[in-house]
Short mmCIF file of C-alpha atoms in Angstrom, two decimals:
data_model
loop_
_atom_site.label_atom_id
_atom_site.label_comp_id
_atom_site.label_asym_id
_atom_site.label_seq_id
_atom_site.Cartn_x
_atom_site.Cartn_y
_atom_site.Cartn_z
CA MET A 1 -11.10 53.26 -21.73
CA ARG A 2 -11.83 53.50 -18.04
CA ILE A 3 -15.29 53.14 -18.43
CA HIS A 4 -14.60 49.59 -19.95
CA GLN A 5 -11.59 48.91 -17.03
CA PRO A 6 -14.75 47.33 -14.36
CA PHE A 7 -16.18 45.05 -17.17
CA ARG A 8 -12.67 44.09 -18.34
CA THR A 9 -11.43 43.12 -15.12
CA ALA A 10 -14.67 40.97 -13.76
CA LEU A 11 -14.85 39.30 -17.40
CA ILE A 12 -10.72 38.09 -16.27
CA ALA A 13 -11.85 37.27 -13.14
CA THR A 14 -14.94 35.27 -14.05
CA LEU A 15 -12.80 33.13 -17.57
CA GLY A 16 -9.98 32.82 -14.94
CA VAL A 17 -12.74 30.66 -12.55
CA GLY A 18 -13.95 29.23 -14.76
CA VAL A 19 -11.11 27.80 -16.18
CA GLY A 20 -11.00 26.96 -12.33
CA ILE A 21 -13.65 25.18 -11.88
CA MET A 22 -12.39 23.57 -15.53
CA ILE A 23 -9.10 22.22 -14.39
CA ILE A 24 -10.63 20.65 -11.11
CA THR A 25 -13.60 18.65 -13.04
CA GLY A 26 -11.05 17.43 -14.72
CA ILE A 27 -8.70 16.80 -12.69
CA SER A 28 -12.01 14.63 -10.27
CA THR A 29 -12.99 12.82 -13.92
CA LEU A 30 -9.37 11.69 -14.35
CA SER A 31 -8.65 10.62 -10.58
CA THR A 32 -8.48 6.92 -11.21
CA VAL A 33 -6.37 7.54 -14.53
CA LEU A 34 -4.02 9.84 -12.63
CA LEU A 35 -4.12 7.01 -9.74
CA TYR A 36 -2.63 4.85 -11.99
CA VAL A 37 0.04 6.49 -13.54
CA GLY A 38 1.12 7.40 -10.06
CA THR A 39 0.77 4.29 -8.91
CA ALA A 40 3.12 3.27 -12.45
CA LEU A 41 5.52 5.44 -12.24
CA PHE A 42 6.09 4.65 -8.27
CA LEU A 43 6.62 1.63 -8.84
CA SER A 44 9.21 2.09 -12.28
CA LEU A 45 11.62 4.55 -9.62
CA GLY A 46 11.64 1.51 -7.91
CA LEU A 47 12.47 -0.33 -10.08
CA ASP A 48 15.19 2.10 -12.01
CA PRO A 49 18.21 1.40 -8.93
CA ILE A 50 18.22 -2.05 -9.52
CA ILE A 51 18.60 -1.44 -13.08
CA SER A 52 21.36 1.41 -12.30
CA TRP A 53 23.21 -2.17 -10.86
CA LEU A 54 23.08 -3.24 -13.62
CA GLU A 55 24.02 -1.13 -16.24
CA GLY A 56 27.03 -0.65 -13.57
CA ARG A 57 27.69 -4.49 -14.51
CA GLY A 58 28.57 -3.28 -18.25
CA LEU A 59 24.71 -3.93 -19.11
CA PRO A 60 23.21 -1.96 -21.47
CA ARG A 61 20.51 0.35 -20.54
CA TRP A 62 17.63 -1.97 -22.82
CA ALA A 63 19.72 -4.94 -21.17
CA ALA A 64 19.03 -4.18 -17.83
CA VAL A 65 15.51 -2.88 -18.51
CA LEU A 66 14.78 -5.76 -20.58
CA LEU A 67 16.53 -8.43 -17.51
CA THR A 68 14.47 -6.39 -14.87
CA ILE A 69 11.44 -6.35 -16.39
CA ILE A 70 11.34 -10.51 -16.90
CA ALA A 71 12.73 -10.84 -13.75
CA LEU A 72 9.89 -8.82 -12.04
CA LEU A 73 7.25 -10.52 -14.43
CA THR A 74 9.06 -14.17 -13.30
CA ALA A 75 8.73 -13.16 -10.00
CA PHE A 76 4.84 -12.30 -9.48
CA ALA A 77 3.85 -15.22 -12.11
CA GLY A 78 5.75 -17.05 -9.73
CA ILE A 79 4.75 -16.02 -6.61
CA ILE A 80 0.83 -16.35 -7.59
CA LEU A 81 1.20 -19.50 -9.22
CA MET A 82 3.08 -20.97 -5.61
CA ILE A 83 0.41 -19.67 -3.13
CA VAL A 84 -3.01 -19.19 -5.30
CA PRO A 85 -3.30 -22.77 -5.23
CA ILE A 86 -2.73 -22.97 -1.50
CA ILE A 87 -4.93 -20.23 -0.65
CA VAL A 88 -7.63 -21.89 -2.30
CA GLY A 89 -6.72 -25.02 -1.35
CA GLN A 90 -6.80 -23.38 2.59
CA VAL A 91 -9.86 -21.69 2.17
CA THR A 92 -11.65 -25.11 0.51
CA GLN A 93 -11.02 -26.77 3.58
CA PHE A 94 -11.97 -24.40 5.62
CA VAL A 95 -15.62 -23.91 4.11
CA THR A 96 -15.59 -27.78 3.39
CA THR A 97 -14.72 -28.28 7.63
CA ILE A 98 -17.14 -25.76 8.07
CA GLN A 99 -20.32 -27.41 6.26
CA SER A 100 -18.96 -30.76 7.83
CA LEU A 101 -18.91 -29.51 11.51
CA ILE A 102 -23.06 -27.75 10.21
CA SER A 103 -24.20 -31.28 8.95
CA SER A 104 -23.13 -33.62 11.22
CA GLY A 105 -24.89 -30.97 13.94
CA SER A 106 -22.05 -30.86 16.03
CA TRP A 107 -21.02 -27.59 16.03
CA ASP A 108 -23.30 -24.28 16.01
CA PRO A 109 -21.64 -21.22 14.92
CA VAL A 110 -23.98 -18.94 16.57
CA ASN A 111 -23.85 -20.94 20.12
CA VAL A 112 -19.90 -20.85 19.35
CA THR A 113 -19.81 -17.89 18.60
CA LYS A 114 -22.38 -16.53 22.42
CA GLU A 115 -20.34 -18.74 24.55
CA TRP A 116 -16.94 -17.29 23.90
CA LEU A 117 -18.12 -13.93 23.50
CA HIS A 118 -19.30 -14.92 27.13
CA ASP A 119 -16.07 -16.57 27.94
CA THR A 120 -13.88 -13.52 26.52
CA PHE A 121 -16.14 -10.28 27.28
CA PRO A 122 -17.92 -11.58 30.66
CA MET A 123 -19.12 -7.82 30.92
CA LEU A 124 -20.58 -7.65 27.31
CA ASP A 125 -24.32 -8.37 27.04
CA VAL A 126 -23.90 -10.47 24.46
CA ASP A 127 -27.86 -11.77 23.47
CA VAL A 128 -29.29 -8.38 23.39
CA VAL A 129 -25.85 -7.29 20.43
CA PHE A 130 -27.22 -10.83 18.57
CA GLU A 131 -30.63 -9.50 18.52
CA TYR A 132 -29.06 -6.35 17.21
CA LEU A 133 -27.73 -8.00 14.94
CA SER A 134 -30.91 -10.45 14.14
CA THR A 135 -32.75 -7.25 13.29
CA TRP A 136 -30.59 -6.03 10.79
CA TRP A 137 -30.59 -8.76 9.15
CA SER A 138 -33.70 -9.49 8.35
CA SER A 139 -34.13 -6.21 7.39
CA ILE A 140 -31.80 -6.20 4.38
CA ASP A 141 -33.31 -6.09 1.43
CA VAL A 142 -32.88 -8.96 -1.17
CA GLY A 143 -32.51 -6.47 -3.72
CA GLU A 144 -29.85 -4.33 -1.93
CA VAL A 145 -27.67 -8.11 -1.65
CA GLY A 146 -28.01 -8.68 -4.87
CA SER A 147 -27.08 -4.94 -5.61
CA ILE A 148 -23.63 -4.81 -3.70
CA ILE A 149 -22.43 -8.50 -4.33
CA LEU A 150 -22.50 -6.82 -7.73
CA GLY A 151 -20.66 -4.32 -6.54
CA ILE A 152 -18.17 -6.73 -5.08
CA GLY A 153 -18.04 -8.56 -8.21
CA ALA A 154 -17.65 -5.18 -10.80
CA GLY A 155 -14.78 -3.68 -7.99
CA ILE A 156 -13.03 -7.22 -8.06
CA ILE A 157 -12.98 -7.16 -12.39
CA SER A 158 -12.07 -3.48 -11.99
CA GLY A 159 -9.28 -4.09 -9.56
CA ALA A 160 -7.87 -6.48 -11.89
CA THR A 161 -7.99 -4.04 -15.10
CA GLY A 162 -6.69 -2.01 -12.96
CA ALA A 163 -3.47 -3.87 -12.30
CA PHE A 164 -2.82 -4.78 -15.85
CA ILE A 165 -3.39 -1.36 -16.95
CA VAL A 166 -0.29 -0.38 -13.94
CA LEU A 167 1.74 -3.14 -14.94
CA VAL A 168 1.42 -1.40 -18.34
CA LEU A 169 2.33 1.86 -17.42
CA THR A 170 5.48 0.41 -15.26
CA ILE A 171 6.77 -1.30 -18.20
CA TYR A 172 6.76 1.82 -19.91
CA PHE A 173 7.66 4.09 -17.46
CA THR A 174 10.43 1.56 -16.63
CA ALA A 175 12.04 1.62 -20.01
CA SER A 176 11.73 5.53 -20.48
CA THR A 177 13.24 6.80 -17.78
CA PRO A 178 16.39 8.82 -19.33
CA SER A 179 14.49 10.27 -21.73
CA LEU A 180 11.67 11.35 -19.15
CA LYS A 181 14.58 13.37 -17.29
CA ALA A 182 16.10 14.40 -19.69
CA ALA A 183 12.27 16.04 -21.19
CA ALA A 184 11.64 17.25 -18.23
CA ALA A 185 15.17 18.53 -17.73
CA GLN A 186 14.78 21.21 -21.20
CA LEU A 187 11.86 22.69 -19.22
CA VAL A 188 14.28 24.29 -16.91
CA PRO A 189 17.00 26.89 -17.69
CA ALA A 190 20.47 26.17 -18.99
CA SER A 191 21.55 28.28 -16.00
CA LYS A 192 19.70 25.71 -13.90
CA ARG A 193 19.80 22.70 -15.72
CA GLU A 194 22.77 21.00 -14.10
CA ARG A 195 21.11 21.73 -10.54
CA PHE A 196 18.01 20.28 -11.35
CA VAL A 197 19.43 17.26 -12.38
CA ASP A 198 21.73 17.01 -9.21
CA LEU A 199 18.13 16.92 -7.33
CA SER A 200 15.56 14.70 -8.99
CA GLU A 201 18.55 12.37 -9.54
CA GLN A 202 18.26 12.53 -5.71
CA ILE A 203 14.62 12.27 -5.73
CA THR A 204 14.92 9.18 -7.70
CA ALA A 205 16.96 7.18 -6.09
CA SER A 206 15.58 8.01 -2.88
CA VAL A 207 12.44 7.57 -3.71
CA GLY A 208 13.40 4.13 -4.98
CA TYR A 209 15.39 3.11 -2.32
CA TYR A 210 12.21 3.46 -0.66
CA VAL A 211 9.98 1.17 -2.61
CA MET A 212 12.35 -1.71 -2.83
CA GLY A 213 13.20 -1.37 1.20
CA GLN A 214 9.63 -1.85 1.66
CA VAL A 215 9.31 -4.74 -0.47
CA SER A 216 11.90 -5.80 1.41
CA LEU A 217 10.74 -5.29 4.66
CA GLY A 218 7.44 -7.09 3.29
CA VAL A 219 9.00 -9.94 2.12
CA ILE A 220 10.59 -10.44 5.47
CA ASN A 221 7.58 -10.50 7.35
CA GLY A 222 5.76 -13.05 4.93
CA VAL A 223 8.30 -15.36 4.73
CA LEU A 224 8.74 -15.20 8.35
CA SER A 225 5.03 -15.47 8.98
CA ALA A 226 4.53 -18.31 6.70
CA VAL A 227 7.35 -20.21 8.66
CA PHE A 228 6.87 -19.29 11.72
CA LEU A 229 1.97 -19.79 11.55
CA SER A 230 3.16 -23.29 10.32
CA ILE A 231 5.03 -24.41 13.52
CA ILE A 232 2.72 -23.54 15.33
CA GLU A 233 -0.91 -25.17 13.44
CA ALA A 234 -1.99 -21.22 12.74
CA PRO A 235 -5.33 -21.62 10.72
CA PHE A 236 -4.11 -20.29 6.73
CA PRO A 237 -0.82 -20.25 7.24
CA ALA A 238 -0.29 -18.87 3.83
CA VAL A 239 -3.63 -16.64 3.43
CA LEU A 240 -2.17 -14.79 6.59
CA ALA A 241 1.29 -14.60 5.25
CA VAL A 242 -0.06 -12.97 2.63
CA VAL A 243 -1.41 -10.69 4.67
CA ALA A 244 1.57 -10.00 6.95
CA PHE A 245 3.18 -8.77 3.05
CA PHE A 246 0.92 -6.56 1.78
CA PHE A 247 0.23 -5.09 5.36
CA SER A 248 4.16 -4.58 5.87
CA LEU A 249 4.16 -2.40 3.11
CA ILE A 250 2.16 0.46 4.22
CA PRO A 251 4.51 2.77 5.51
CA LEU A 252 4.42 3.36 9.86
CA VAL A 253 1.12 0.93 10.58
CA GLY A 254 1.36 -1.50 8.15
CA THR A 255 2.98 -4.48 10.18
CA LEU A 256 0.70 -3.57 12.90
CA THR A 257 -2.29 -3.44 11.24
CA GLY A 258 -1.37 -6.63 9.80
CA SER A 259 -0.58 -8.15 12.81
CA ALA A 260 -3.67 -7.35 14.95
CA ILE A 261 -5.38 -9.69 12.04
CA ILE A 262 -3.41 -12.24 11.65
CA VAL A 263 -4.06 -12.61 15.95
CA LEU A 264 -7.26 -11.63 16.00
CA THR A 265 -7.97 -14.73 13.30
CA CYS A 266 -6.57 -17.40 15.65
CA LEU A 267 -8.83 -15.74 18.16
CA LEU A 268 -11.42 -17.11 15.90
CA PRO A 269 -13.68 -19.90 17.98
CA GLY A 270 -13.76 -23.09 15.87
CA LEU A 271 -10.28 -22.53 14.16
CA ALA A 272 -7.26 -22.09 16.56
CA SER A 273 -6.75 -22.19 20.45
CA PRO A 274 -6.09 -18.72 22.68
CA MET A 275 -2.53 -20.21 22.88
CA THR A 276 -1.90 -20.03 19.23
CA ALA A 277 -2.90 -16.51 19.47
CA LEU A 278 -0.80 -15.80 22.60
CA THR A 279 1.95 -17.15 21.31
CA ALA A 280 1.49 -15.13 17.43
CA LEU A 281 0.92 -11.97 19.57
CA ILE A 282 3.91 -12.40 21.03
CA TYR A 283 5.98 -13.36 18.26
CA TYR A 284 4.50 -10.19 15.97
CA ALA A 285 5.47 -7.98 19.22
CA ILE A 286 9.13 -9.09 19.12
CA TYR A 287 8.82 -9.20 15.20
CA MET A 288 8.20 -5.39 15.37
CA GLN A 289 10.67 -4.72 17.45
CA ILE A 290 13.75 -6.71 15.69
CA GLU A 291 11.88 -4.21 12.74
CA ALA A 292 11.82 -1.07 13.46
CA TYR A 293 15.48 -1.31 15.70
CA LEU A 294 16.81 -3.68 13.66
CA LEU A 295 15.95 -4.18 9.74
CA SER A 296 14.36 -1.17 8.94
CA PRO A 297 17.24 1.18 9.52
CA ARG A 298 19.73 -1.54 7.72
CA ILE A 299 17.79 -1.50 4.20
CA MET A 300 16.25 1.98 4.90
CA ASN A 301 19.98 3.33 5.28
CA ARG A 302 20.09 4.78 1.97
CA ALA A 303 16.86 6.47 1.31
CA VAL A 304 16.06 10.00 2.80
CA SER A 305 15.98 9.67 6.81
CA VAL A 306 12.08 11.47 7.53
CA PRO A 307 11.56 12.68 11.15
CA GLY A 308 8.79 10.52 12.65
CA ALA A 309 6.45 13.31 12.58
CA VAL A 310 6.91 13.78 9.48
CA VAL A 311 6.10 10.73 9.04
CA VAL A 312 3.02 10.21 11.25
CA ILE A 313 2.00 13.48 9.31
CA ALA A 314 3.19 12.92 5.88
CA ALA A 315 0.79 9.34 6.07
CA LEU A 316 -2.33 10.66 7.38
CA ALA A 317 -2.57 13.05 4.69
CA GLY A 318 -1.54 10.87 2.50
CA GLY A 319 -4.11 8.53 3.26
CA ALA A 320 -7.00 11.32 3.34
CA LEU A 321 -6.34 12.34 -0.13
CA LEU A 322 -5.12 9.66 -1.51
CA GLY A 323 -6.14 5.99 0.51
CA LEU A 324 -4.16 3.55 0.86
CA LEU A 325 -2.02 4.59 -2.37
CA GLY A 326 -1.55 8.64 -0.32
CA ALA A 327 -0.34 6.46 2.38
CA LEU A 328 2.37 4.09 -0.07
CA ILE A 329 3.47 7.32 -1.46
CA ALA A 330 3.23 10.20 1.29
CA ILE A 331 6.75 9.07 2.57
CA PRO A 332 9.30 9.62 -0.11
CA VAL A 333 6.56 12.59 -1.15
CA ALA A 334 7.82 13.81 2.05
CA ALA A 335 11.34 13.12 1.57
CA SER A 336 11.46 14.96 -1.38
CA ILE A 337 10.31 18.15 -0.30
CA LEU A 338 13.35 17.33 2.67
CA ILE A 339 15.68 16.90 0.11
CA ILE A 340 14.71 20.85 -1.82
CA TYR A 341 14.40 21.75 1.82
CA ARG A 342 17.65 21.18 2.76
CA GLN A 343 19.62 21.42 -0.25
CA VAL A 344 17.65 24.33 -1.75
CA VAL A 345 15.78 26.30 0.33
CA ILE A 346 18.34 26.81 3.19
CA PRO A 347 21.19 27.35 1.77
CA ARG A 348 19.20 30.62 -0.62
CA GLN A 349 18.38 31.71 2.71
CA ASN A 350 21.85 31.58 4.06
CA GLN A 351 22.95 33.54 1.31
CA LEU A 352 20.49 36.75 1.91
#
């Protein structure tokens, strides 16, 4: 028996390594599917506080879910029907304007860009930069350009398909949230089930309020941006307002990044004036202070507060692991870990 013991140990270790490799390979292969499931679950938790509020007003669960889903689909369709024609019209107007200027010979984009770079960055050797760009452009193979275009088209189709799958999964998870919670609770021993249910309710409520808060901040930023950019006659205010909305969904650096893109767009030669960009810069500098010290604390007051250092670390780690989605869900995940730390780990350590 002792002779066969090393062989048995080596066999078990080898099988364990093989199973681990299979699990890692399976997760890597199913990464897109897991991403869809995680996104849908994240969004469904964001809708759960609304459903709970409707249930508190006397509606049955099925009616609250149905009303919430109908309202969500209606709002989504309304936004698309309102924004897409405006964006298409503004992009068409932009392309038409550029074509008319080029055909009339009154605007040379290369010379205008060179003059703008000379005036804005006098220390920059613009001719060397353009010579490098010209050499790089001439070295590009036509086949590579075609492959890039096909890849972009395939990415757009894949993104649209993924959005539809996430929508369907979100509806399913939203409708079956209580049964999913009950099934998860059955996996916990009966003696600890009540505590598990209490913690899971706190975690799901915190994540839900966080999602609702981020969307609310995005809507506020998008609407105010559309109004302000229209007043100062910035180029393509509808497009830039959509940019402000989506970037506001990204925690920590989203508003700053979206504001920088909008200001840089206002600086593009031939589209706006430096005064317009300066006005936009002042507005977004003021808005970010109002959002940080007034809007965000009031909107996020029902979500679990996370220390600033943890926010930075969680956002960086989530972005490195899962990209944009990881940055979005990193903070509620960190909040969930803090709930477990404060209500499970610390009390247990105090009892020792």
